[in-house]
Amino acid sequence: MDTQSDKVTLTLFYVGSFVVYYLVTMLVTLFPNYGVLRNDGLLMPVLCLFEFAVIYPLYRFYCQRRSDIPLGYVRPLQALLFIGLLFALMVAQTQFLQPEGWLIAQSQQGRSSMLILLLTAVLLAPVFEEVLFRGFLLQGFLLWAPKSRFACMLLTSLLFAAMHTQYVHWETLVALTLFSLLLCYARLRSNSLALPIFLHTLNNLIAILPAWYFA
């Protein structure tokens, strides 16, 4: 980072991306057919589509000018280690997580609705959420506190959990925070977004696939 002005400019971009993401989420609630989307179980997939359509182009724009948040690639041995950590976390979560009402209601909409959710949650959500949280936000915190990595990871993770407003149980929010901490660590260890995107995809697939199968 060359100057203080550069740090401020980058911070404004990171914060602006987060604000745009939040505004898109809020604007969807103003759609005339918002109630229909919610009743038909299509609200979350539509949100994913719009959020991906906004955040991913911002990431491409960013990568054309900077190389500090690369997509990179997944290293097999490193991936195996983090898959093991992810599975350990998921097993531990089964001991205290409670069923979330929105996912139960979603599964009652039928398999077609669940399939759409599965596709968007596996193909789109991991990409734009990793770009935004483990990419822009984590990078923004590290920009100002490079020696306080855990604090930066924790702040990122708390924001990640807080933005998942469809979850209502505190146990789920704790699980989301721990999950995000793992993804933050994966981002820093691999120095890329490919590994956290892969882990996020795997997590969503394992979480939603059974609900789709039994819908």
PDB file of C-alpha atoms in Angstrom:
ATOM      1  CA  MET A   1       0.000   0.000   0.000  1.00  0.00           C
ATOM      2  CA  ASP A   2       1.630   3.205  -1.165  1.00  0.00           C
ATOM      3  CA  THR A   3      -0.206   6.005   0.621  1.00  0.00           C
ATOM      4  CA  GLN A   4      -2.817   6.673   3.247  1.00  0.00           C
ATOM      5  CA  SER A   5      -5.040   7.902   0.430  1.00  0.00           C
ATOM      6  CA  ASP A   6      -4.832   4.475  -1.231  1.00  0.00           C
ATOM      7  CA  LYS A   7      -5.923   2.780   1.994  1.00  0.00           C
ATOM      8  CA  VAL A   8      -8.883   5.108   2.330  1.00  0.00           C
ATOM      9  CA  THR A   9      -9.893   4.555  -1.306  1.00  0.00           C
ATOM     10  CA  LEU A  10      -9.734   0.787  -0.928  1.00  0.00           C
ATOM     11  CA  THR A  11     -11.650   0.907   2.342  1.00  0.00           C
ATOM     12  CA  LEU A  12     -14.394   2.953   0.691  1.00  0.00           C
ATOM     13  CA  PHE A  13     -14.603   0.346  -2.069  1.00  0.00           C
ATOM     14  CA  TYR A  14     -14.856  -2.521   0.432  1.00  0.00           C
ATOM     15  CA  VAL A  15     -17.467  -0.753   2.543  1.00  0.00           C
ATOM     16  CA  GLY A  16     -19.337   0.388  -0.566  1.00  0.00           C
ATOM     17  CA  SER A  17     -19.521  -3.204  -1.827  1.00  0.00           C
ATOM     18  CA  PHE A  18     -20.999  -4.298   1.490  1.00  0.00           C
ATOM     19  CA  VAL A  19     -23.530  -1.447   1.425  1.00  0.00           C
ATOM     20  CA  VAL A  20     -24.550  -2.349  -2.135  1.00  0.00           C
ATOM     21  CA  TYR A  21     -25.002  -5.983  -1.062  1.00  0.00           C
ATOM     22  CA  TYR A  22     -27.172  -4.895   1.865  1.00  0.00           C
ATOM     23  CA  LEU A  23     -29.252  -2.545  -0.297  1.00  0.00           C
ATOM     24  CA  VAL A  24     -29.880  -5.281  -2.862  1.00  0.00           C
ATOM     25  CA  THR A  25     -31.087  -7.536  -0.049  1.00  0.00           C
ATOM     26  CA  MET A  26     -33.441  -4.830   1.189  1.00  0.00           C
ATOM     27  CA  LEU A  27     -34.685  -3.837  -2.285  1.00  0.00           C
ATOM     28  CA  VAL A  28     -35.870  -7.371  -2.991  1.00  0.00           C
ATOM     29  CA  THR A  29     -38.333  -7.001  -0.106  1.00  0.00           C
ATOM     30  CA  LEU A  30     -39.935  -4.105  -2.023  1.00  0.00           C
ATOM     31  CA  PHE A  31     -40.790  -6.238  -5.044  1.00  0.00           C
ATOM     32  CA  PRO A  32     -44.574  -6.235  -5.754  1.00  0.00           C
ATOM     33  CA  ASN A  33     -44.523 -10.048  -5.783  1.00  0.00           C
ATOM     34  CA  TYR A  34     -42.376 -10.376  -2.656  1.00  0.00           C
ATOM     35  CA  GLY A  35     -45.121 -12.270  -0.824  1.00  0.00           C
ATOM     36  CA  VAL A  36     -45.573 -14.678  -3.716  1.00  0.00           C
ATOM     37  CA  LEU A  37     -41.837 -15.377  -3.886  1.00  0.00           C
ATOM     38  CA  ARG A  38     -41.772 -16.068  -0.173  1.00  0.00           C
ATOM     39  CA  ASN A  39     -44.837 -18.316  -0.215  1.00  0.00           C
ATOM     40  CA  ASP A  40     -43.497 -20.274  -3.193  1.00  0.00           C
ATOM     41  CA  GLY A  41     -40.105 -20.794  -1.591  1.00  0.00           C
ATOM     42  CA  LEU A  42     -38.311 -18.730  -4.237  1.00  0.00           C
ATOM     43  CA  LEU A  43     -37.236 -15.769  -2.131  1.00  0.00           C
ATOM     44  CA  MET A  44     -33.803 -17.094  -1.154  1.00  0.00           C
ATOM     45  CA  PRO A  45     -32.917 -18.215  -4.710  1.00  0.00           C
ATOM     46  CA  VAL A  46     -33.950 -14.803  -6.100  1.00  0.00           C
ATOM     47  CA  LEU A  47     -31.852 -13.067  -3.451  1.00  0.00           C
ATOM     48  CA  CYS A  48     -28.865 -15.220  -4.401  1.00  0.00           C
ATOM     49  CA  LEU A  49     -29.290 -14.372  -8.085  1.00  0.00           C
ATOM     50  CA  PHE A  50     -29.409 -10.631  -7.492  1.00  0.00           C
ATOM     51  CA  GLU A  51     -26.577 -10.615  -4.966  1.00  0.00           C
ATOM     52  CA  PHE A  52     -24.349 -12.669  -7.252  1.00  0.00           C
ATOM     53  CA  ALA A  53     -25.201 -10.397 -10.193  1.00  0.00           C
ATOM     54  CA  VAL A  54     -23.975  -7.388  -8.200  1.00  0.00           C
ATOM     55  CA  ILE A  55     -21.002  -8.684  -6.191  1.00  0.00           C
ATOM     56  CA  TYR A  56     -19.238 -10.851  -8.771  1.00  0.00           C
ATOM     57  CA  PRO A  57     -18.863  -8.031 -11.366  1.00  0.00           C
ATOM     58  CA  LEU A  58     -17.435  -5.837  -8.591  1.00  0.00           C
ATOM     59  CA  TYR A  59     -14.874  -8.554  -7.904  1.00  0.00           C
ATOM     60  CA  ARG A  60     -13.948  -8.792 -11.598  1.00  0.00           C
ATOM     61  CA  PHE A  61     -13.559  -5.003 -11.663  1.00  0.00           C
ATOM     62  CA  TYR A  62     -11.342  -5.201  -8.577  1.00  0.00           C
ATOM     63  CA  CYS A  63      -9.152  -7.999  -9.996  1.00  0.00           C
ATOM     64  CA  GLN A  64      -8.462  -5.962 -13.127  1.00  0.00           C
ATOM     65  CA  ARG A  65      -6.761  -3.380 -10.914  1.00  0.00           C
ATOM     66  CA  ARG A  66      -5.349  -5.331  -7.985  1.00  0.00           C
ATOM     67  CA  SER A  67      -4.016  -8.817  -7.282  1.00  0.00           C
ATOM     68  CA  ASP A  68      -4.268  -9.058  -3.490  1.00  0.00           C
ATOM     69  CA  ILE A  69      -7.523 -11.080  -3.439  1.00  0.00           C
ATOM     70  CA  PRO A  70      -6.844 -13.698  -6.127  1.00  0.00           C
ATOM     71  CA  LEU A  71      -9.216 -16.497  -7.001  1.00  0.00           C
ATOM     72  CA  GLY A  72      -6.286 -18.912  -7.072  1.00  0.00           C
ATOM     73  CA  TYR A  73      -6.769 -22.648  -7.066  1.00  0.00           C
ATOM     74  CA  VAL A  74      -7.386 -25.492  -4.629  1.00  0.00           C
ATOM     75  CA  ARG A  75      -4.323 -27.452  -3.508  1.00  0.00           C
ATOM     76  CA  PRO A  76      -5.390 -31.109  -2.909  1.00  0.00           C
ATOM     77  CA  LEU A  77      -3.464 -31.750   0.320  1.00  0.00           C
ATOM     78  CA  GLN A  78      -4.475 -28.421   1.810  1.00  0.00           C
ATOM     79  CA  ALA A  79      -8.078 -29.078   0.797  1.00  0.00           C
ATOM     80  CA  LEU A  80      -8.063 -32.460   2.533  1.00  0.00           C
ATOM     81  CA  LEU A  81      -6.916 -30.871   5.776  1.00  0.00           C
ATOM     82  CA  PHE A  82      -9.644 -28.240   5.687  1.00  0.00           C
ATOM     83  CA  ILE A  83     -12.296 -30.775   4.644  1.00  0.00           C
ATOM     84  CA  GLY A  84     -11.412 -32.697   7.790  1.00  0.00           C
ATOM     85  CA  LEU A  85     -11.788 -29.544   9.883  1.00  0.00           C
ATOM     86  CA  LEU A  86     -15.103 -28.755   8.189  1.00  0.00           C
ATOM     87  CA  PHE A  87     -16.479 -32.238   8.847  1.00  0.00           C
ATOM     88  CA  ALA A  88     -15.378 -32.042  12.493  1.00  0.00           C
ATOM     89  CA  LEU A  89     -17.208 -28.733  12.830  1.00  0.00           C
ATOM     90  CA  MET A  90     -20.339 -30.118  11.164  1.00  0.00           C
ATOM     91  CA  VAL A  91     -20.370 -33.172  13.439  1.00  0.00           C
ATOM     92  CA  ALA A  92     -19.987 -30.952  16.509  1.00  0.00           C
ATOM     93  CA  GLN A  93     -22.867 -28.775  15.305  1.00  0.00           C
ATOM     94  CA  THR A  94     -25.246 -31.748  15.269  1.00  0.00           C
ATOM     95  CA  GLN A  95     -24.985 -31.833  19.058  1.00  0.00           C
ATOM     96  CA  PHE A  96     -26.553 -28.405  19.614  1.00  0.00           C
ATOM     97  CA  LEU A  97     -28.167 -27.026  16.435  1.00  0.00           C
ATOM     98  CA  GLN A  98     -31.950 -26.646  16.313  1.00  0.00           C
ATOM     99  CA  PRO A  99     -34.064 -26.934  13.151  1.00  0.00           C
ATOM    100  CA  GLU A 100     -34.562 -23.571  11.451  1.00  0.00           C
ATOM    101  CA  GLY A 101     -38.121 -22.688  10.504  1.00  0.00           C
ATOM    102  CA  TRP A 102     -37.318 -21.152   7.110  1.00  0.00           C
ATOM    103  CA  LEU A 103     -35.625 -24.334   5.871  1.00  0.00           C
ATOM    104  CA  ILE A 104     -38.488 -26.491   7.142  1.00  0.00           C
ATOM    105  CA  ALA A 105     -40.971 -24.220   5.355  1.00  0.00           C
ATOM    106  CA  GLN A 106     -38.796 -24.331   2.231  1.00  0.00           C
ATOM    107  CA  SER A 107     -38.778 -28.124   2.179  1.00  0.00           C
ATOM    108  CA  GLN A 108     -42.579 -28.144   2.400  1.00  0.00           C
ATOM    109  CA  GLN A 109     -42.762 -26.309  -0.943  1.00  0.00           C
ATOM    110  CA  GLY A 110     -41.753 -29.485  -2.760  1.00  0.00           C
ATOM    111  CA  ARG A 111     -38.680 -30.867  -4.502  1.00  0.00           C
ATOM    112  CA  SER A 112     -38.665 -28.371  -7.375  1.00  0.00           C
ATOM    113  CA  SER A 113     -38.438 -25.435  -4.981  1.00  0.00           C
ATOM    114  CA  MET A 114     -35.743 -27.200  -2.970  1.00  0.00           C
ATOM    115  CA  LEU A 115     -33.807 -28.004  -6.157  1.00  0.00           C
ATOM    116  CA  ILE A 116     -33.739 -24.326  -7.125  1.00  0.00           C
ATOM    117  CA  LEU A 117     -32.537 -23.439  -3.626  1.00  0.00           C
ATOM    118  CA  LEU A 118     -29.918 -26.188  -3.794  1.00  0.00           C
ATOM    119  CA  LEU A 119     -28.539 -24.963  -7.126  1.00  0.00           C
ATOM    120  CA  THR A 120     -28.331 -21.318  -6.112  1.00  0.00           C
ATOM    121  CA  ALA A 121     -26.957 -22.111  -2.642  1.00  0.00           C
ATOM    122  CA  VAL A 122     -24.271 -24.368  -4.101  1.00  0.00           C
ATOM    123  CA  LEU A 123     -23.347 -22.536  -7.321  1.00  0.00           C
ATOM    124  CA  LEU A 124     -23.905 -18.859  -6.510  1.00  0.00           C
ATOM    125  CA  ALA A 125     -23.976 -18.139  -2.773  1.00  0.00           C
ATOM    126  CA  PRO A 126     -20.478 -19.509  -1.994  1.00  0.00           C
ATOM    127  CA  VAL A 127     -18.948 -17.335  -4.711  1.00  0.00           C
ATOM    128  CA  PHE A 128     -20.436 -13.954  -3.851  1.00  0.00           C
ATOM    129  CA  GLU A 129     -20.346 -14.504  -0.087  1.00  0.00           C
ATOM    130  CA  GLU A 130     -16.656 -15.458  -0.174  1.00  0.00           C
ATOM    131  CA  VAL A 131     -15.851 -12.495  -2.394  1.00  0.00           C
ATOM    132  CA  LEU A 132     -17.695 -10.134  -0.064  1.00  0.00           C
ATOM    133  CA  PHE A 133     -16.808 -11.493   3.373  1.00  0.00           C
ATOM    134  CA  ARG A 134     -13.530 -13.428   3.120  1.00  0.00           C
ATOM    135  CA  GLY A 135     -12.468 -11.174   0.258  1.00  0.00           C
ATOM    136  CA  PHE A 136     -13.465  -7.517   0.573  1.00  0.00           C
ATOM    137  CA  LEU A 137     -14.377  -7.269   4.266  1.00  0.00           C
ATOM    138  CA  LEU A 138     -11.535  -9.379   5.640  1.00  0.00           C
ATOM    139  CA  GLN A 139      -9.087  -7.550   3.396  1.00  0.00           C
ATOM    140  CA  GLY A 140     -10.453  -4.226   4.596  1.00  0.00           C
ATOM    141  CA  PHE A 141      -9.952  -5.118   8.258  1.00  0.00           C
ATOM    142  CA  LEU A 142      -6.455  -6.460   7.566  1.00  0.00           C
ATOM    143  CA  LEU A 143      -5.621  -3.266   5.734  1.00  0.00           C
ATOM    144  CA  TRP A 144      -5.872  -1.309   8.988  1.00  0.00           C
ATOM    145  CA  ALA A 145      -4.863  -4.018  11.468  1.00  0.00           C
ATOM    146  CA  PRO A 146      -2.478  -6.421   9.667  1.00  0.00           C
ATOM    147  CA  LYS A 147      -1.013  -7.699  12.949  1.00  0.00           C
ATOM    148  CA  SER A 148      -4.413  -8.512  14.464  1.00  0.00           C
ATOM    149  CA  ARG A 149      -5.461 -11.315  12.179  1.00  0.00           C
ATOM    150  CA  PHE A 150      -7.718 -13.115  14.618  1.00  0.00           C
ATOM    151  CA  ALA A 151      -9.586  -9.913  15.459  1.00  0.00           C
ATOM    152  CA  CYS A 152     -10.065  -9.261  11.732  1.00  0.00           C
ATOM    153  CA  MET A 153     -11.303 -12.816  11.215  1.00  0.00           C
ATOM    154  CA  LEU A 154     -13.684 -12.526  14.169  1.00  0.00           C
ATOM    155  CA  LEU A 155     -15.164  -9.195  13.027  1.00  0.00           C
ATOM    156  CA  THR A 156     -15.677 -10.622   9.544  1.00  0.00           C
ATOM    157  CA  SER A 157     -17.321 -13.717  10.981  1.00  0.00           C
ATOM    158  CA  LEU A 158     -19.671 -11.799  13.271  1.00  0.00           C
ATOM    159  CA  LEU A 159     -20.840  -9.706  10.307  1.00  0.00           C
ATOM    160  CA  PHE A 160     -21.259 -12.873   8.248  1.00  0.00           C
ATOM    161  CA  ALA A 161     -23.470 -14.439  10.916  1.00  0.00           C
ATOM    162  CA  ALA A 162     -25.445 -11.236  11.475  1.00  0.00           C
ATOM    163  CA  MET A 163     -26.279 -10.884   7.776  1.00  0.00           C
ATOM    164  CA  HIS A 164     -27.929 -14.328   7.695  1.00  0.00           C
ATOM    165  CA  THR A 165     -31.169 -12.944   9.073  1.00  0.00           C
ATOM    166  CA  GLN A 166     -33.179 -16.004   7.994  1.00  0.00           C
ATOM    167  CA  TYR A 167     -31.723 -17.855  10.988  1.00  0.00           C
ATOM    168  CA  VAL A 168     -33.321 -17.200  14.361  1.00  0.00           C
ATOM    169  CA  HIS A 169     -31.635 -19.568  16.846  1.00  0.00           C
ATOM    170  CA  TRP A 170     -28.533 -18.291  18.614  1.00  0.00           C
ATOM    171  CA  GLU A 171     -26.955 -21.715  18.246  1.00  0.00           C
ATOM    172  CA  THR A 172     -27.080 -21.331  14.478  1.00  0.00           C
ATOM    173  CA  LEU A 173     -25.451 -17.905  14.681  1.00  0.00           C
ATOM    174  CA  VAL A 174     -22.633 -19.383  16.766  1.00  0.00           C
ATOM    175  CA  ALA A 175     -22.226 -22.154  14.183  1.00  0.00           C
ATOM    176  CA  LEU A 176     -22.120 -19.590  11.355  1.00  0.00           C
ATOM    177  CA  THR A 177     -19.460 -17.594  13.204  1.00  0.00           C
ATOM    178  CA  LEU A 178     -17.295 -20.695  13.691  1.00  0.00           C
ATOM    179  CA  PHE A 179     -17.835 -21.692  10.066  1.00  0.00           C
ATOM    180  CA  SER A 180     -16.751 -18.245   8.919  1.00  0.00           C
ATOM    181  CA  LEU A 181     -13.646 -18.362  11.114  1.00  0.00           C
ATOM    182  CA  LEU A 182     -12.673 -21.596   9.359  1.00  0.00           C
ATOM    183  CA  LEU A 183     -13.244 -19.987   5.960  1.00  0.00           C
ATOM    184  CA  CYS A 184     -11.228 -16.912   6.965  1.00  0.00           C
ATOM    185  CA  TYR A 185      -8.374 -19.155   8.048  1.00  0.00           C
ATOM    186  CA  ALA A 186      -8.605 -21.052   4.752  1.00  0.00           C
ATOM    187  CA  ARG A 187      -8.423 -17.768   2.851  1.00  0.00           C
ATOM    188  CA  LEU A 188      -5.317 -16.632   4.727  1.00  0.00           C
ATOM    189  CA  ARG A 189      -3.556 -19.995   4.597  1.00  0.00           C
ATOM    190  CA  SER A 190      -4.176 -20.468   0.868  1.00  0.00           C
ATOM    191  CA  ASN A 191      -3.839 -16.765   0.020  1.00  0.00           C
ATOM    192  CA  SER A 192      -6.786 -17.125  -2.354  1.00  0.00           C
ATOM    193  CA  LEU A 193     -10.568 -17.436  -2.498  1.00  0.00           C
ATOM    194  CA  ALA A 194     -10.677 -20.816  -4.248  1.00  0.00           C
ATOM    195  CA  LEU A 195     -10.338 -22.889  -1.068  1.00  0.00           C
ATOM    196  CA  PRO A 196     -12.991 -21.047   1.001  1.00  0.00           C
ATOM    197  CA  ILE A 197     -15.352 -21.112  -2.007  1.00  0.00           C
ATOM    198  CA  PHE A 198     -14.815 -24.865  -2.313  1.00  0.00           C
ATOM    199  CA  LEU A 199     -15.417 -25.431   1.420  1.00  0.00           C
ATOM    200  CA  HIS A 200     -18.489 -23.184   1.391  1.00  0.00           C
ATOM    201  CA  THR A 201     -19.884 -25.081  -1.600  1.00  0.00           C
ATOM    202  CA  LEU A 202     -19.294 -28.426   0.101  1.00  0.00           C
ATOM    203  CA  ASN A 203     -20.920 -27.214   3.319  1.00  0.00           C
ATOM    204  CA  ASN A 204     -24.050 -25.958   1.534  1.00  0.00           C
ATOM    205  CA  LEU A 205     -24.323 -29.134  -0.513  1.00  0.00           C
ATOM    206  CA  ILE A 206     -24.179 -31.348   2.575  1.00  0.00           C
ATOM    207  CA  ALA A 207     -26.599 -29.097   4.479  1.00  0.00           C
ATOM    208  CA  ILE A 208     -29.287 -28.826   1.788  1.00  0.00           C
ATOM    209  CA  LEU A 209     -29.051 -32.047  -0.228  1.00  0.00           C
ATOM    210  CA  PRO A 210     -30.808 -34.226   2.399  1.00  0.00           C
ATOM    211  CA  ALA A 211     -33.657 -31.677   2.689  1.00  0.00           C
ATOM    212  CA  TRP A 212     -34.097 -31.759  -1.100  1.00  0.00           C
ATOM    213  CA  TYR A 213     -33.973 -35.573  -1.219  1.00  0.00           C
ATOM    214  CA  PHE A 214     -36.652 -35.987   1.455  1.00  0.00           C
ATOM    215  CA  ALA A 215     -38.863 -33.084   0.299  1.00  0.00           C
TER     216      ALA A 215
END
